[in-house]
PDB file of C-alpha atoms in Angstrom:
ATOM      1  CA  UNK X   1    -140.446 -38.611  62.861  1.00 50.00           C
ATOM      2  CA  UNK X   2    -138.702 -41.294  64.905  1.00 54.00           C
ATOM      3  CA  UNK X   3    -135.514 -40.740  62.896  1.00 54.00           C
ATOM      4  CA  UNK X   4    -135.531 -37.023  63.681  1.00 53.00           C
ATOM      5  CA  UNK X   5    -135.525 -37.794  67.419  1.00 57.00           C
ATOM      6  CA  UNK X   6    -133.179 -40.790  67.244  1.00 54.00           C
ATOM      7  CA  UNK X   7    -130.200 -39.133  65.469  1.00 57.00           C
ATOM      8  CA  UNK X   8    -129.885 -36.094  67.773  1.00 58.00           C
ATOM      9  CA  UNK X   9    -130.217 -38.386  70.801  1.00 55.00           C
ATOM     10  CA  UNK X  10    -127.571 -40.744  69.397  1.00 51.00           C
ATOM     11  CA  UNK X  11    -125.295 -37.805  68.673  1.00 57.00           C
ATOM     12  CA  UNK X  12    -125.562 -36.546  72.270  1.00 61.00           C
ATOM     13  CA  UNK X  13    -124.875 -40.017  73.702  1.00 53.00           C
ATOM     14  CA  UNK X  14    -121.808 -40.542  71.496  1.00 47.00           C
ATOM     15  CA  UNK X  15    -120.324 -37.142  72.253  1.00 51.00           C
ATOM     16  CA  UNK X  16    -120.753 -37.761  75.991  1.00 50.00           C
ATOM     17  CA  UNK X  17    -119.208 -41.225  75.734  1.00 50.00           C
ATOM     18  CA  UNK X  18    -116.212 -39.974  73.764  1.00 51.00           C
ATOM     19  CA  UNK X  19    -115.214 -37.389  76.369  1.00 50.00           C
ATOM     20  CA  UNK X  20    -112.233 -38.560  78.371  1.00 43.00           C
ATOM     21  CA  UNK X  21    -112.084 -38.030  82.115  1.00 44.00           C
ATOM     22  CA  UNK X  22    -108.406 -38.998  82.182  1.00 42.00           C
ATOM     23  CA  UNK X  23    -107.088 -36.009  80.248  1.00 41.00           C
ATOM     24  CA  UNK X  24    -103.764 -35.057  81.774  1.00 40.00           C
ATOM     25  CA  UNK X  25    -103.836 -37.813  84.394  1.00 42.00           C
ATOM     26  CA  UNK X  26    -101.280 -40.570  84.664  1.00 40.00           C
ATOM     27  CA  UNK X  27    -102.423 -44.103  83.951  1.00 40.00           C
ATOM     28  CA  UNK X  28    -100.986 -47.476  84.948  1.00 43.00           C
ATOM     29  CA  UNK X  29     -98.947 -47.528  81.761  1.00 41.00           C
ATOM     30  CA  UNK X  30     -97.540 -44.011  81.818  1.00 38.00           C
ATOM     31  CA  UNK X  31     -95.672 -42.213  84.579  1.00 37.00           C
ATOM     32  CA  UNK X  32     -97.104 -39.224  86.391  1.00 35.00           C
ATOM     33  CA  UNK X  33     -93.903 -37.283  85.713  1.00 32.00           C
ATOM     34  CA  UNK X  34     -91.365 -37.269  82.948  1.00 32.00           C
ATOM     35  CA  UNK X  35     -87.825 -38.567  83.394  1.00 34.00           C
ATOM     36  CA  UNK X  36     -86.669 -41.455  85.515  1.00 34.00           C
ATOM     37  CA  UNK X  37     -88.700 -42.629  88.472  1.00 36.00           C
ATOM     38  CA  UNK X  38     -86.842 -42.241  91.752  1.00 36.00           C
ATOM     39  CA  UNK X  39     -87.933 -44.002  94.899  1.00 35.00           C
ATOM     40  CA  UNK X  40     -87.429 -42.118  98.125  1.00 33.00           C
ATOM     41  CA  UNK X  41     -86.249 -43.873 101.291  1.00 37.00           C
ATOM     42  CA  UNK X  42     -89.681 -43.304 102.824  1.00 36.00           C
ATOM     43  CA  UNK X  43     -91.425 -45.175 100.004  1.00 34.00           C
ATOM     44  CA  UNK X  44     -88.831 -47.797  99.146  1.00 38.00           C
ATOM     45  CA  UNK X  45     -89.498 -51.444 100.010  1.00 41.00           C
ATOM     46  CA  UNK X  46     -86.014 -51.827 101.486  1.00 42.00           C
ATOM     47  CA  UNK X  47     -83.192 -49.720 102.819  1.00 37.00           C
ATOM     48  CA  UNK X  48     -80.972 -51.008  99.996  1.00 39.00           C
ATOM     49  CA  UNK X  49     -82.759 -48.772  97.493  1.00 40.00           C
ATOM     50  CA  UNK X  50     -81.375 -45.650  99.188  1.00 37.00           C
ATOM     51  CA  UNK X  51     -78.307 -45.869  96.954  1.00 38.00           C
ATOM     52  CA  UNK X  52     -79.958 -45.729  93.532  1.00 41.00           C
ATOM     53  CA  UNK X  53     -78.252 -43.864  90.690  1.00 45.00           C
ATOM     54  CA  UNK X  54     -79.822 -42.664  87.479  1.00 46.00           C
ATOM     55  CA  UNK X  55     -78.365 -43.837  84.169  1.00 46.00           C
ATOM     56  CA  UNK X  56     -79.379 -42.857  80.645  1.00 48.00           C
ATOM     57  CA  UNK X  57     -82.227 -44.982  79.269  1.00 49.00           C
ATOM     58  CA  UNK X  58     -80.046 -46.423  76.490  1.00 58.00           C
ATOM     59  CA  UNK X  59     -77.217 -47.545  78.808  1.00 83.00           C
ATOM     60  CA  UNK X  60     -76.656 -51.197  79.517  1.00 92.00           C
ATOM     61  CA  UNK X  61     -76.640 -52.390  83.092  1.00 95.00           C
ATOM     62  CA  UNK X  62     -74.194 -55.089  84.112  1.00 96.00           C
ATOM     63  CA  UNK X  63     -76.909 -57.130  85.839  1.00 96.00           C
ATOM     64  CA  UNK X  64     -80.713 -57.002  86.070  1.00 96.00           C
ATOM     65  CA  UNK X  65     -82.974 -58.926  88.452  1.00 96.00           C
ATOM     66  CA  UNK X  66     -86.629 -58.925  87.364  1.00 94.00           C
ATOM     67  CA  UNK X  67     -89.387 -60.061  89.690  1.00 94.00           C
ATOM     68  CA  UNK X  68     -92.308 -61.111  87.516  1.00 93.00           C
ATOM     69  CA  UNK X  69     -95.819 -62.374  88.154  1.00 91.00           C
ATOM     70  CA  UNK X  70     -98.024 -64.888  86.445  1.00 88.00           C
ATOM     71  CA  UNK X  71    -101.394 -63.858  87.808  1.00 86.00           C
ATOM     72  CA  UNK X  72    -100.658 -64.145  91.525  1.00 84.00           C
ATOM     73  CA  UNK X  73     -98.048 -61.530  92.388  1.00 88.00           C
ATOM     74  CA  UNK X  74     -94.293 -61.676  92.804  1.00 91.00           C
ATOM     75  CA  UNK X  75     -92.381 -63.989  95.137  1.00 90.00           C
ATOM     76  CA  UNK X  76     -91.813 -62.077  98.426  1.00 89.00           C
ATOM     77  CA  UNK X  77     -89.356 -64.706  99.715  1.00 92.00           C
ATOM     78  CA  UNK X  78     -87.220 -64.159  96.623  1.00 93.00           C
ATOM     79  CA  UNK X  79     -87.112 -60.448  97.381  1.00 93.00           C
ATOM     80  CA  UNK X  80     -85.956 -61.204 100.923  1.00 95.00           C
ATOM     81  CA  UNK X  81     -83.243 -63.459  99.489  1.00 95.00           C
ATOM     82  CA  UNK X  82     -82.063 -60.649  97.206  1.00 95.00           C
ATOM     83  CA  UNK X  83     -81.894 -58.228 100.151  1.00 95.00           C
ATOM     84  CA  UNK X  84     -79.828 -60.755 102.135  1.00 96.00           C
ATOM     85  CA  UNK X  85     -77.386 -61.146  99.234  1.00 96.00           C
ATOM     86  CA  UNK X  86     -77.036 -57.374  98.904  1.00 96.00           C
ATOM     87  CA  UNK X  87     -76.501 -56.899 102.646  1.00 96.00           C
ATOM     88  CA  UNK X  88     -73.895 -59.655 102.591  1.00 96.00           C
ATOM     89  CA  UNK X  89     -72.032 -58.040  99.671  1.00 95.00           C
ATOM     90  CA  UNK X  90     -72.158 -54.616 101.281  1.00 95.00           C
ATOM     91  CA  UNK X  91     -70.672 -56.026 104.493  1.00 96.00           C
ATOM     92  CA  UNK X  92     -68.138 -58.240 102.716  1.00 93.00           C
ATOM     93  CA  UNK X  93     -66.775 -55.577 100.355  1.00 93.00           C
ATOM     94  CA  UNK X  94     -67.349 -52.473 102.451  1.00 94.00           C
ATOM     95  CA  UNK X  95     -68.977 -50.955  99.363  1.00 93.00           C
ATOM     96  CA  UNK X  96     -72.591 -50.076  98.762  1.00 94.00           C
ATOM     97  CA  UNK X  97     -73.975 -51.893  95.745  1.00 94.00           C
ATOM     98  CA  UNK X  98     -75.895 -49.328  93.682  1.00 94.00           C
ATOM     99  CA  UNK X  99     -79.126 -50.225  91.911  1.00 94.00           C
ATOM    100  CA  UNK X 100     -82.023 -48.597  90.181  1.00 94.00           C
ATOM    101  CA  UNK X 101     -85.522 -49.836  90.943  1.00 93.00           C
ATOM    102  CA  UNK X 102     -88.102 -49.759  88.145  1.00 92.00           C
ATOM    103  CA  UNK X 103     -91.624 -50.892  89.061  1.00 92.00           C
ATOM    104  CA  UNK X 104     -93.612 -51.838  85.958  1.00 90.00           C
ATOM    105  CA  UNK X 105     -96.603 -54.040  86.708  1.00 86.00           C
ATOM    106  CA  UNK X 106     -99.884 -54.151  88.543  1.00 85.00           C
ATOM    107  CA  UNK X 107     -98.954 -57.132  90.725  1.00 87.00           C
ATOM    108  CA  UNK X 108     -95.677 -55.846  92.127  1.00 88.00           C
ATOM    109  CA  UNK X 109     -93.493 -56.589  89.088  1.00 92.00           C
ATOM    110  CA  UNK X 110     -90.218 -54.746  89.357  1.00 93.00           C
ATOM    111  CA  UNK X 111     -86.741 -54.638  87.802  1.00 95.00           C
ATOM    112  CA  UNK X 112     -83.619 -54.064  89.887  1.00 95.00           C
ATOM    113  CA  UNK X 113     -80.911 -52.760  87.573  1.00 96.00           C
ATOM    114  CA  UNK X 114     -77.318 -52.949  88.808  1.00 96.00           C
ATOM    115  CA  UNK X 115     -74.511 -51.020  87.066  1.00 96.00           C
ATOM    116  CA  UNK X 116     -71.970 -52.768  89.392  1.00 96.00           C
ATOM    117  CA  UNK X 117     -69.409 -50.038  88.685  1.00 95.00           C
ATOM    118  CA  UNK X 118     -68.244 -50.191  92.303  1.00 95.00           C
ATOM    119  CA  UNK X 119     -67.033 -53.787  91.796  1.00 95.00           C
ATOM    120  CA  UNK X 120     -64.109 -54.982  89.693  1.00 95.00           C
ATOM    121  CA  UNK X 121     -64.629 -57.616  86.976  1.00 96.00           C
ATOM    122  CA  UNK X 122     -63.974 -60.640  89.226  1.00 96.00           C
ATOM    123  CA  UNK X 123     -66.277 -59.274  91.949  1.00 96.00           C
ATOM    124  CA  UNK X 124     -68.987 -58.633  89.362  1.00 96.00           C
ATOM    125  CA  UNK X 125     -68.739 -62.223  88.148  1.00 97.00           C
ATOM    126  CA  UNK X 126     -68.901 -63.567  91.713  1.00 96.00           C
ATOM    127  CA  UNK X 127     -71.886 -61.311  92.519  1.00 97.00           C
ATOM    128  CA  UNK X 128     -73.795 -62.515  89.456  1.00 97.00           C
ATOM    129  CA  UNK X 129     -72.869 -66.167  90.068  1.00 97.00           C
ATOM    130  CA  UNK X 130     -74.246 -65.936  93.610  1.00 96.00           C
ATOM    131  CA  UNK X 131     -77.555 -64.606  92.320  1.00 96.00           C
ATOM    132  CA  UNK X 132     -77.716 -67.338  89.681  1.00 96.00           C
ATOM    133  CA  UNK X 133     -77.119 -70.038  92.299  1.00 96.00           C
ATOM    134  CA  UNK X 134     -79.710 -68.651  94.727  1.00 95.00           C
ATOM    135  CA  UNK X 135     -82.420 -68.070  92.116  1.00 94.00           C
ATOM    136  CA  UNK X 136     -81.889 -71.231  90.072  1.00 94.00           C
ATOM    137  CA  UNK X 137     -85.282 -72.784  89.368  1.00 90.00           C
ATOM    138  CA  UNK X 138     -87.245 -69.725  90.548  1.00 91.00           C
ATOM    139  CA  UNK X 139     -89.714 -69.126  87.720  1.00 89.00           C
ATOM    140  CA  UNK X 140     -90.802 -65.705  89.016  1.00 93.00           C
ATOM    141  CA  UNK X 141     -87.256 -64.265  88.995  1.00 94.00           C
ATOM    142  CA  UNK X 142     -85.500 -63.497  85.723  1.00 94.00           C
ATOM    143  CA  UNK X 143     -81.810 -62.598  85.543  1.00 95.00           C
ATOM    144  CA  UNK X 144     -80.117 -60.831  82.639  1.00 95.00           C
ATOM    145  CA  UNK X 145     -76.712 -59.327  81.955  1.00 95.00           C
ATOM    146  CA  UNK X 146     -75.391 -56.411  79.900  1.00 95.00           C
ATOM    147  CA  UNK X 147     -78.825 -55.165  78.844  1.00 93.00           C
ATOM    148  CA  UNK X 148     -80.766 -51.926  79.212  1.00 91.00           C
ATOM    149  CA  UNK X 149     -83.284 -51.836  82.039  1.00 87.00           C
ATOM    150  CA  UNK X 150     -86.256 -53.232  80.074  1.00 80.00           C
ATOM    151  CA  UNK X 151     -89.125 -51.485  81.771  1.00 72.00           C
ATOM    152  CA  UNK X 152     -87.429 -48.172  82.450  1.00 67.00           C
ATOM    153  CA  UNK X 153     -89.674 -45.261  81.558  1.00 63.00           C
TER     154      UNK X 153
END
């Protein structure tokens, strides 16, 4: 008799537990919309992100700056340093350095992907060298060249 009551009760509990309340909702690991994520000036962390361009997902970017976290968030001072470098380059060259911002983590992790098409080859090298010098020894900032934007959705 106990078995006759137990199995139907177990069946009801399992069917209730298997129902998903997240059907159709975006999660931390999937975007709410399809396509590339664009940040509007109202929601962007800095005014520099107003000049973002969209590139195909399989395209390589000339330079990528990744702010990572190891359990305690990203380095906000490093972000300020990046903004100063960008402002300096914009003023020095009279050109706006384009970038695409791709947030990807729960602690503020983000990739800044630079095509650098507005700069010639020597300017690109100087731009990248300046970043390398400023961020040398910064464990929460990773720099890469000629790669696709890793966390682009």
